[in-house]
Coordinates of C-alpha atoms in Angstrom, one line a residue:
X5 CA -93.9 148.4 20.7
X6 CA -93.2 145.3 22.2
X7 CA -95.1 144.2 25.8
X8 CA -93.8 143.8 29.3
X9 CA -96.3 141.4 31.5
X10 CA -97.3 143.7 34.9
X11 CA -95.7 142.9 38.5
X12 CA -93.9 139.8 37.2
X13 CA -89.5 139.3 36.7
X14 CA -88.2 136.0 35.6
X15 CA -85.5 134.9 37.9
X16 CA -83.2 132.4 36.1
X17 CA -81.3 129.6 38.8
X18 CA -77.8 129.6 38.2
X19 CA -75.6 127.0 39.4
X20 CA -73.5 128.9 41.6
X21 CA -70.5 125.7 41.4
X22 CA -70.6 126.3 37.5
X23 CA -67.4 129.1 37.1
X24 CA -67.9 132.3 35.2
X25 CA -67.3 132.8 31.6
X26 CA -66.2 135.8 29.5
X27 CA -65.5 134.9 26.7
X28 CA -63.2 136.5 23.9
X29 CA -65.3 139.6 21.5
X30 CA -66.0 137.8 18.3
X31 CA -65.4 140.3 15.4
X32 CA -68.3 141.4 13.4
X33 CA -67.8 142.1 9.7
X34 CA -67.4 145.6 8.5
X35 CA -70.9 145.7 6.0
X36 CA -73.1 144.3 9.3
X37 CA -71.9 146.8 11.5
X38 CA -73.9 149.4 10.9
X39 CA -77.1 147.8 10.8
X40 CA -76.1 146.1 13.9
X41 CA -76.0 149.6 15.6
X42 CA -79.4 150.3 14.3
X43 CA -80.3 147.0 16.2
X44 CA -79.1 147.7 19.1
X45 CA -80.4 151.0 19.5
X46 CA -83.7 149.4 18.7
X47 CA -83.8 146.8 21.2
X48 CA -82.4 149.6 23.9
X49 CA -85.2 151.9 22.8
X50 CA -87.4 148.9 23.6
X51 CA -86.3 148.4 26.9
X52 CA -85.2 144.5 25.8
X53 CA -81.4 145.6 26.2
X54 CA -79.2 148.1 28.5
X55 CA -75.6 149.1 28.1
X56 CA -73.6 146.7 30.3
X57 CA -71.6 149.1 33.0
X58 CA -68.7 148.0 35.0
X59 CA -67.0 144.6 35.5
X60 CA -69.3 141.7 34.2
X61 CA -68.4 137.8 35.1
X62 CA -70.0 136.6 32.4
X63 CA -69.7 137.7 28.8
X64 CA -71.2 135.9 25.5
X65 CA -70.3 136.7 21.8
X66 CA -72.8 137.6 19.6
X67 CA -74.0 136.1 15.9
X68 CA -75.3 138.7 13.6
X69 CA -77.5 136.8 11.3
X70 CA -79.9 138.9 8.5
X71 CA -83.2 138.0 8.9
X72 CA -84.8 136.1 6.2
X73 CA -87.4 138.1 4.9
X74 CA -85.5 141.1 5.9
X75 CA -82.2 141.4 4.5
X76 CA -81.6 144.4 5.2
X77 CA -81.7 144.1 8.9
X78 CA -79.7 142.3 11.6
X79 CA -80.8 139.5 14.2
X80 CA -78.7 139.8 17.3
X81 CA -78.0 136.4 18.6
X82 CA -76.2 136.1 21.6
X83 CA -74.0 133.1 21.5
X84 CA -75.0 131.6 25.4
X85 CA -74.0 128.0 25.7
X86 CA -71.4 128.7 27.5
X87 CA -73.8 130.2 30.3
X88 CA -76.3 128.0 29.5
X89 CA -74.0 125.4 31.3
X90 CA -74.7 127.3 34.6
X91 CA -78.4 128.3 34.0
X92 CA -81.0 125.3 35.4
X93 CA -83.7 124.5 33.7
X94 CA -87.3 124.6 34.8
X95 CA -88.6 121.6 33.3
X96 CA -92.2 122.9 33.4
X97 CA -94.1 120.9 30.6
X98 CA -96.2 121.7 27.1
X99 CA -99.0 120.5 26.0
X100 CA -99.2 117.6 23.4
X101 CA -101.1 117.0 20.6
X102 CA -103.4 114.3 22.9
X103 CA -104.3 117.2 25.2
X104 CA -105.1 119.4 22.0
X105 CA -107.8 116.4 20.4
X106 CA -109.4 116.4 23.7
X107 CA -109.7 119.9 24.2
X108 CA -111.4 120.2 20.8
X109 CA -113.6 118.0 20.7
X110 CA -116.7 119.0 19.0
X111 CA -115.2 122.6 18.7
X112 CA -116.1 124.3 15.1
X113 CA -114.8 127.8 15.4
X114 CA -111.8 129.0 15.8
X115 CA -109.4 132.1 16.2
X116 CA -105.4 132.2 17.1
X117 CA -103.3 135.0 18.7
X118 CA -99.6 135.6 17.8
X119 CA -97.7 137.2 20.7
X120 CA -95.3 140.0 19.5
X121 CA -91.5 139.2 20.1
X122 CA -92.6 136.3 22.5
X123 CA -90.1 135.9 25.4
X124 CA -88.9 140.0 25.4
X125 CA -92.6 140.3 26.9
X126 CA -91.0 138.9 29.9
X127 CA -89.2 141.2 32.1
X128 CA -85.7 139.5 33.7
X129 CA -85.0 140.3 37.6
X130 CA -82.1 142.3 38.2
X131 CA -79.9 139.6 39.7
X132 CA -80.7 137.2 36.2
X133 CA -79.2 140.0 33.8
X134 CA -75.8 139.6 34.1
X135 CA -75.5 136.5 32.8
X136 CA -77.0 137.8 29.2
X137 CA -74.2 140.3 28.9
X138 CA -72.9 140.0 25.7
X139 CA -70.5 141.7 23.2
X140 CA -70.4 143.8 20.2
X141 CA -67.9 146.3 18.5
X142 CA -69.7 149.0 20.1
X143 CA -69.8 147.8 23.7
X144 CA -71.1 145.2 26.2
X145 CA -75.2 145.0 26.4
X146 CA -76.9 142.5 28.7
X147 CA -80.7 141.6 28.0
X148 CA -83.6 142.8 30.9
X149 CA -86.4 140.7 28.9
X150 CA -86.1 137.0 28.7
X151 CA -84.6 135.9 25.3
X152 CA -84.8 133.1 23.3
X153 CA -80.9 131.5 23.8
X154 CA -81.4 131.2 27.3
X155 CA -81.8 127.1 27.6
X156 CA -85.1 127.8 29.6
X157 CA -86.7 130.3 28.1
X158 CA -89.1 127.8 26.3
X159 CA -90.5 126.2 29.3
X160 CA -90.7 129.5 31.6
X161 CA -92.4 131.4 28.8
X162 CA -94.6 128.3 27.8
X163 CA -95.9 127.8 31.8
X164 CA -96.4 132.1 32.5
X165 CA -98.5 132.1 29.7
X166 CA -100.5 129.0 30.6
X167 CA -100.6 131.1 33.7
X168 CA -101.8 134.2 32.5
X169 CA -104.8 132.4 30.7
X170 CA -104.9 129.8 33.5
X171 CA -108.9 131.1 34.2
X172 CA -110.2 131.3 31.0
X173 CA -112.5 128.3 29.1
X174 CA -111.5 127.0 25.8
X175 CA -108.6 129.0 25.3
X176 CA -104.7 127.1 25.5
X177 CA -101.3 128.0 24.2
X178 CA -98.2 126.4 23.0
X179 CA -95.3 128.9 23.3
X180 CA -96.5 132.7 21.9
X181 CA -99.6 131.0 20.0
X182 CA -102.3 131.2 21.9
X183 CA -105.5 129.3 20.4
X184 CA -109.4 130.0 20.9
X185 CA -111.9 127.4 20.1
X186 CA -115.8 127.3 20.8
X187 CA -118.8 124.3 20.1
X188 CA -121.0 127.2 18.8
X189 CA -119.8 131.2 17.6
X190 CA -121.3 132.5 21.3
X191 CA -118.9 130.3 22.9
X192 CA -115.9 131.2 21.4
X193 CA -116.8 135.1 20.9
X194 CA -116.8 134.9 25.0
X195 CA -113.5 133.1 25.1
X196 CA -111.8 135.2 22.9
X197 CA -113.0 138.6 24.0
X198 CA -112.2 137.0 28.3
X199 CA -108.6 136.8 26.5
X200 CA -108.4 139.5 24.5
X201 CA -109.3 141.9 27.9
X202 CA -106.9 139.6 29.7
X203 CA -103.4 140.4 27.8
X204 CA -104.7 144.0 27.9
X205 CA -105.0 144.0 31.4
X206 CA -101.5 141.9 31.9
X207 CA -99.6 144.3 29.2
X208 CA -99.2 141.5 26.3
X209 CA -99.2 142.7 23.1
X210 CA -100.1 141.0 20.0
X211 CA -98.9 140.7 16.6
X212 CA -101.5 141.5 14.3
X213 CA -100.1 140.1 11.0
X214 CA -100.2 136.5 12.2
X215 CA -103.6 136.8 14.2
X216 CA -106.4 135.2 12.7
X217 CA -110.0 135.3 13.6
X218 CA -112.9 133.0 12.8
X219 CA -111.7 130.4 11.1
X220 CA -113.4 127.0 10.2
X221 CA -109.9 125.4 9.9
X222 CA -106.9 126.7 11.5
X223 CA -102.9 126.0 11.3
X224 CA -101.6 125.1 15.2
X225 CA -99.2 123.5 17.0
X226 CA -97.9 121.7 13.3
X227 CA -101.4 120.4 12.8
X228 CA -105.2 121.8 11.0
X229 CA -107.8 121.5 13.3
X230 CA -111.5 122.2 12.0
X231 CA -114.8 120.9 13.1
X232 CA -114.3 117.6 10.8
X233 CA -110.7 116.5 13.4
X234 CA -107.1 116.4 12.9
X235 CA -105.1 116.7 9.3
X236 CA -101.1 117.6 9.4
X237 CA -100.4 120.7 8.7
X238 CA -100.5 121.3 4.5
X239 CA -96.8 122.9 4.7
X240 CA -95.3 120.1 6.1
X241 CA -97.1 117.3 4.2
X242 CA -96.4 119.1 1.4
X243 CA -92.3 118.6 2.0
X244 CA -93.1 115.0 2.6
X245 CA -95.3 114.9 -1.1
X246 CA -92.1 116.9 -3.1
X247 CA -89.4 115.9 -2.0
X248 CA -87.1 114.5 -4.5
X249 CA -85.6 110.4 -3.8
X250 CA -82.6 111.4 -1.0
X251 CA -79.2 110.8 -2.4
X252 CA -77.3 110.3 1.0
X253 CA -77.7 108.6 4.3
X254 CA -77.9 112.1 6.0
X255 CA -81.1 112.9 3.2
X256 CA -83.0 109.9 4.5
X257 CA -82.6 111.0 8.2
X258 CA -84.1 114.4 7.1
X259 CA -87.0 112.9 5.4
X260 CA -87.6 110.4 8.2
X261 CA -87.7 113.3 10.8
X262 CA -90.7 114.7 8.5
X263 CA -92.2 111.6 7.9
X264 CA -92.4 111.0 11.7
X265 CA -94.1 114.0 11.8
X266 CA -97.1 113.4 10.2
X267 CA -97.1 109.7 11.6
X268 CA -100.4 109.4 13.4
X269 CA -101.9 109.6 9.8
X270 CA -100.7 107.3 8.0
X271 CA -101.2 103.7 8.7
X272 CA -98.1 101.1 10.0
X273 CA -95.6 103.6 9.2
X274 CA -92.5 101.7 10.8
X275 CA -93.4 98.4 8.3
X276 CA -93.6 101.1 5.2
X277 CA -90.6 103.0 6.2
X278 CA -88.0 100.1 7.0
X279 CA -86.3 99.5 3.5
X280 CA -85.4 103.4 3.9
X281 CA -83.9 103.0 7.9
X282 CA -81.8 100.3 6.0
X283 CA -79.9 103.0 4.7
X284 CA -78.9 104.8 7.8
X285 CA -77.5 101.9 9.7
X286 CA -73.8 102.1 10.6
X287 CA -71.5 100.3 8.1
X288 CA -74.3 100.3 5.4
X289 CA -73.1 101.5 2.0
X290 CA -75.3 104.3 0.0
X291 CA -77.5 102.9 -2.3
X292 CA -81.2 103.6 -3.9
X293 CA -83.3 101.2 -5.7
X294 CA -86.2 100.0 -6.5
X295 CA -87.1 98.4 -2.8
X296 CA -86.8 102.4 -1.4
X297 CA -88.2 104.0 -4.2
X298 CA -91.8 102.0 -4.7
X299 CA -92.0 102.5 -0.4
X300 CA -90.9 106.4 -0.7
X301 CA -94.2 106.4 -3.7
X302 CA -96.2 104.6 -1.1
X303 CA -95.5 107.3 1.8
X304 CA -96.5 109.8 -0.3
X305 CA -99.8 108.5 -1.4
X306 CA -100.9 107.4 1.5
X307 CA -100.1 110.7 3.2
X308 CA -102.2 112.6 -0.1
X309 CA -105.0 110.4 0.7
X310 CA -104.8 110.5 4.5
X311 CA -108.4 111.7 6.1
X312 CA -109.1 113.9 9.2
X313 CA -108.5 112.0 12.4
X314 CA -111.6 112.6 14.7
X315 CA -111.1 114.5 18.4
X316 CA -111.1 112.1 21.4
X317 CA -114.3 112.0 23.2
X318 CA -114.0 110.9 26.5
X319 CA -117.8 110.0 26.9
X320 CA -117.8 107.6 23.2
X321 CA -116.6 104.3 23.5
X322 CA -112.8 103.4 22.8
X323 CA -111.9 100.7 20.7
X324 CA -108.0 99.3 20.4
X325 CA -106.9 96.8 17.5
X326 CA -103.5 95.4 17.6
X327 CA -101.4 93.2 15.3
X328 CA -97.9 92.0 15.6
X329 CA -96.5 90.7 11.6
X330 CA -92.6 89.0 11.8
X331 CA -91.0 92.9 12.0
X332 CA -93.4 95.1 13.4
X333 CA -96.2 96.0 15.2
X334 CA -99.4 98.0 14.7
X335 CA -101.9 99.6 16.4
X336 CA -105.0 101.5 15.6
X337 CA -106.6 103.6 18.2
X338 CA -110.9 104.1 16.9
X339 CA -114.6 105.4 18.4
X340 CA -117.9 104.9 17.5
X341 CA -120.4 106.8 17.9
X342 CA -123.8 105.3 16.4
X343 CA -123.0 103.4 13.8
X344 CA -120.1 105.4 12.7
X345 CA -116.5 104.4 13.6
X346 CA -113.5 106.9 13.4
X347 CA -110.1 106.7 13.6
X348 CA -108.4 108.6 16.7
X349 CA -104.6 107.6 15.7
X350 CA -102.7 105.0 13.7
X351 CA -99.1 103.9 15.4
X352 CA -96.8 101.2 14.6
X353 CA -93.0 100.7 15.5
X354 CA -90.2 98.1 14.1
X355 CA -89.4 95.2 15.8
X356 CA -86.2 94.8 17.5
X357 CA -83.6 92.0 16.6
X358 CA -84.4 89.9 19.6
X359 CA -88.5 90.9 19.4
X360 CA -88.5 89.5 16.1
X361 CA -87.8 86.4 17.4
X362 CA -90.6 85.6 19.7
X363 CA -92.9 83.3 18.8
X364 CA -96.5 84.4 16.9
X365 CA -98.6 84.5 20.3
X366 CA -95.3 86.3 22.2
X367 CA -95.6 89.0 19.0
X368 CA -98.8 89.1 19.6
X369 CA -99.2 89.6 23.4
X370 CA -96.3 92.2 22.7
X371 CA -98.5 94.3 20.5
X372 CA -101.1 94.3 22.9
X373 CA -99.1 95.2 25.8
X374 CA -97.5 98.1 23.5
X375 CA -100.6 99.2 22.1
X376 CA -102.2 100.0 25.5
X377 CA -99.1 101.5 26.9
X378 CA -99.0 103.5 23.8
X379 CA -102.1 104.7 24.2
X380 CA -102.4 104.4 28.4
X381 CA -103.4 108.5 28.0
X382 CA -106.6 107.4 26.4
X383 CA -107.1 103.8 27.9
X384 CA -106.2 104.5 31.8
X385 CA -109.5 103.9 34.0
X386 CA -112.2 103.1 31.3
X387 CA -113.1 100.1 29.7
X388 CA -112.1 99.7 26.2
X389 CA -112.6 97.2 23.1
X390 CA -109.4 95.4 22.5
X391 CA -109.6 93.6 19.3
X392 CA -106.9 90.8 18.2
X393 CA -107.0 88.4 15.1
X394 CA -105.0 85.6 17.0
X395 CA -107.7 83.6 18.9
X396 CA -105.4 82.0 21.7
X397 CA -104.7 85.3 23.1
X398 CA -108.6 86.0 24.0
X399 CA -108.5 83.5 26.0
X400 CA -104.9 84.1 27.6
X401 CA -106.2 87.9 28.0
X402 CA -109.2 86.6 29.9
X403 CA -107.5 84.5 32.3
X404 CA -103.7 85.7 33.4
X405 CA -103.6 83.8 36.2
X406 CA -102.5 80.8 34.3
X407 CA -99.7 81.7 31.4
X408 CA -98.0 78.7 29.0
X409 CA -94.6 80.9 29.3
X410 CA -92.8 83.6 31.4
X411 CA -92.8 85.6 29.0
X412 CA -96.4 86.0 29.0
X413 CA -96.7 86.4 32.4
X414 CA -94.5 89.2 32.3
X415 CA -96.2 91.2 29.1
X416 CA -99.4 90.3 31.2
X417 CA -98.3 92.1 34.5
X418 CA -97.8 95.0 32.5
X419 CA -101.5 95.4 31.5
X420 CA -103.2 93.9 34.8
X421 CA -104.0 97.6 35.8
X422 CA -106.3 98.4 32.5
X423 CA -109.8 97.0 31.9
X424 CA -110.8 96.1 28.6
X425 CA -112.9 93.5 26.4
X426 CA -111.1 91.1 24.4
X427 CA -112.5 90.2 21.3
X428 CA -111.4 88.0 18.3
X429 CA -112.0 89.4 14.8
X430 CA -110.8 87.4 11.6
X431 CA -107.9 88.3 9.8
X432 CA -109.2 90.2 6.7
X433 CA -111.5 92.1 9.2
X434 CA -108.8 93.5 10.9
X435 CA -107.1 96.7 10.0
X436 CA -104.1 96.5 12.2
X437 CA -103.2 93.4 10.1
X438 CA -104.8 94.4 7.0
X439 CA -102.2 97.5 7.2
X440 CA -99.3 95.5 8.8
X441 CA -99.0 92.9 6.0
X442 CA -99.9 94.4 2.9
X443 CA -99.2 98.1 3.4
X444 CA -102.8 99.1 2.7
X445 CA -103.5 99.5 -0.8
X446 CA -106.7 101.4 -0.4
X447 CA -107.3 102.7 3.6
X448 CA -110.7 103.7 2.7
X449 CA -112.4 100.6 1.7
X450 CA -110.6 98.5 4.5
X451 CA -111.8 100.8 7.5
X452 CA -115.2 100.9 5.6
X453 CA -115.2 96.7 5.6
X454 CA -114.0 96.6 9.1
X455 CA -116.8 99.5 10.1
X456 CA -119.3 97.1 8.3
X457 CA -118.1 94.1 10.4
X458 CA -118.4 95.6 13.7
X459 CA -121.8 96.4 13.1
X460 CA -122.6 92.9 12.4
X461 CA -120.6 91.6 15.5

């Protein structure tokens, strides 16, 4: 069966100025009908639906959809926007992937829980249910569990949860996965079995098919985490390594989308991708050549090649390296420990039009100024390495009290509040620029050159 968490009702806001809806029965073909039924008389014997009595203000149609891997039964999907336009959201927030590096830092086992039928664990107040009334050809049914067209339901589920496990060490959850992580097998045995007795005591039940337990590397959150760091997740690198050249502006987008995805792996990404944003410009006519296929080759390779990324350690020191080429600028985001340097995150964006026209020291204050803002989640209230290959701006950096331009003084004002080191390193010692000018041919022997020069600093 499916779950109910214990003494707790979700209680959706609705915007009593928004008027009520009921909209028209949309007719359900005559071969889905019957499975429908069975679906509805599943999810009533559930307790995630009730026969709607009397008059209702609000009234959504439904969309029968088959489900995927079951063909031969019927998702019921209530067709909400309508109310959605009166429910408010809760705006509670999700963890990113930054919180997630920091969490598992130095973690090497692992386990992940799959809650069953995620929101319908979630019981709806009274008042909130008629607002999910929806129709069918056998009637009007309203939800009393949370389900997943209501606009909020993300964000109430995602903070209940977070909730729920609120008192419990090394355990976090995005949505209805909830992960378990420990620095040694005692550590995470005694996180998972605090967890495992806590949904048992709250009435959450698990899916057992998608749990897994002990792993050394572990699917989460679109990323595999394992003791060595960070990788993307093989299913969506693998889309990114198949797929065939786009043959339409709308293709690119899609492959963009994926490609974004996986960015913090793969080194100046905006510079590698530009001749493929060409294409989606307004006014641009299709086209594929040559100058998009050789990038699209280079994508891929790079993302075959690309190495874990190491968890953040806030006790290890921080070390930012920023370059601005004429249309874009990178950043690279590393920490030593000993004599070893990792890489925590690559990023890079495109110049704008008017960006591109700055002058070399303006580009390269910009990536600095972008750089730490990028990364002000790791750089806020510690004192980092910042590492630039245009000399001038060490000494700007050390002394913004006196600026040749405004320009300057404003991209300074913006970083007065961080404290860092600012340190010059030659050209072909730099990554940032190594990766912003000629698209990294091999990313292992540069970051191995540039580890070898910061020892000898």
């Amino acid at each position: 069966g499916v779950g109910c968490l214990r003494d707790f009702q979700v209680h959706l806001h609705v915007d009593p100025s928004v008027q009520p809806v009921a909209q028209p029965h949309r007719r359900i073909p005559f071969s889905m009908r019957k499975p429908l039924e069975e679906e509805l008389k599943r999810l009533q014997s559930l307790d995630i639906t009730e026969r709607a009595e009397g008059p209702t203000p609000w009234v959504s149609p439904i969309v029968a959809v088959l489900k995927p891997h079951d063909p031969e039964h019927i998702r019921v999907c209530a067709d909400m926007r309508c109310a959605n336009e009166a429910i408010q959201r809760e705006r509670d927030v999700t963890p990113t992937v930054d919180d997630v590096l920091v969490a598992l830092n130095g973690s090497v086992i692992f386990s992940k829980l799959d809650l069953k039928d995620r929101y319908h664990q979630l019981e709806l107040g009274a008042s909130s249910r008629v607002i999910t009334t929806f129709s069918t050809h056998a009637g009007l049914f309203r939800y009393k569990r949370l389900n997943f067209r209501i606009n909020s339901a993300a964000e109430v589920f995602q903070d209940t949860i977070q909730q729920v496990l609120a008192n419990i060490p090394n355990v976090l959850n995005v949505s209805d996965d909830i992960l378990v992580y420990g620095k040694t097998e005692r550590e995470h045995d005694e996180a998972l079995r605090a967890t495992l007795e806590c949904l048992l005591a709250s009435g959450l039940t698990l899916n057992d098919r998608k749990c897994k337990f002990y792993q050394k590397e572990l699917t989460f959150f679109g990323h595999m985490f394992s003791s060595k760091g960070v990788q993307p997740d093989p299913a969506k690198a693998s889309a990114v390594l198949g797929a065939s050249p786009p043959t339409s502006a709308s293709e690119v987008k899609s492959l963009l989308g994926l490609v974004t995805y996986c960015g913090r792996f793969i080194p100046y990404l905006a510079h590698l991708t530009q001749p493929l944003r060409k294409l989606i410009a307004k006014g641009v006519d299709w086209f594929w050549t040559d100058e998009q296929q050789n990038p699209l080759e280079e994508l891929k390779r790079k993302l075959s090649e690309a190495t874990a990324l190491t968890y953040f350690d806030p006790q290890k020191d921080v070390t930012l390296t920023v370059d601005a080429a004429p249309h874009g600028l990178g950043a690279i985001l590393t920490q030593t420990s000993g004599s070893e340097t990792r890489v925590v995150a690559y990023e890079s964006r495109a110049l704008s039009p008017a960006e591109a026209r700055y002058s070399q020291i303006e580009r390269e204050m910009l990536a600095v100024v972008w750089g730490i803002e990028h990364f002000h989640i790791y750089l806020y209230g510690t004192t980092f390495l910042l590492l630039t290959d245009h000399k001038p701006l060490v000494s700007i950096l050390s002394n913004l009290r006196s600026l040749p331009s405004a320009r300057l003084e404003c991209l300074a004002l913006r970083i007065q509040q961080y404290t860092s080191e600012v340190q010059h390193t030659c050209g072909p010692s730099n990554p940032s620029d190594y990766l912003s000018r000629h698209l990294v041919n091999s990313l292992r022997k540069s970051l191995g050159a540039w580890s070898l020069s910061l020892k000898n600093m």
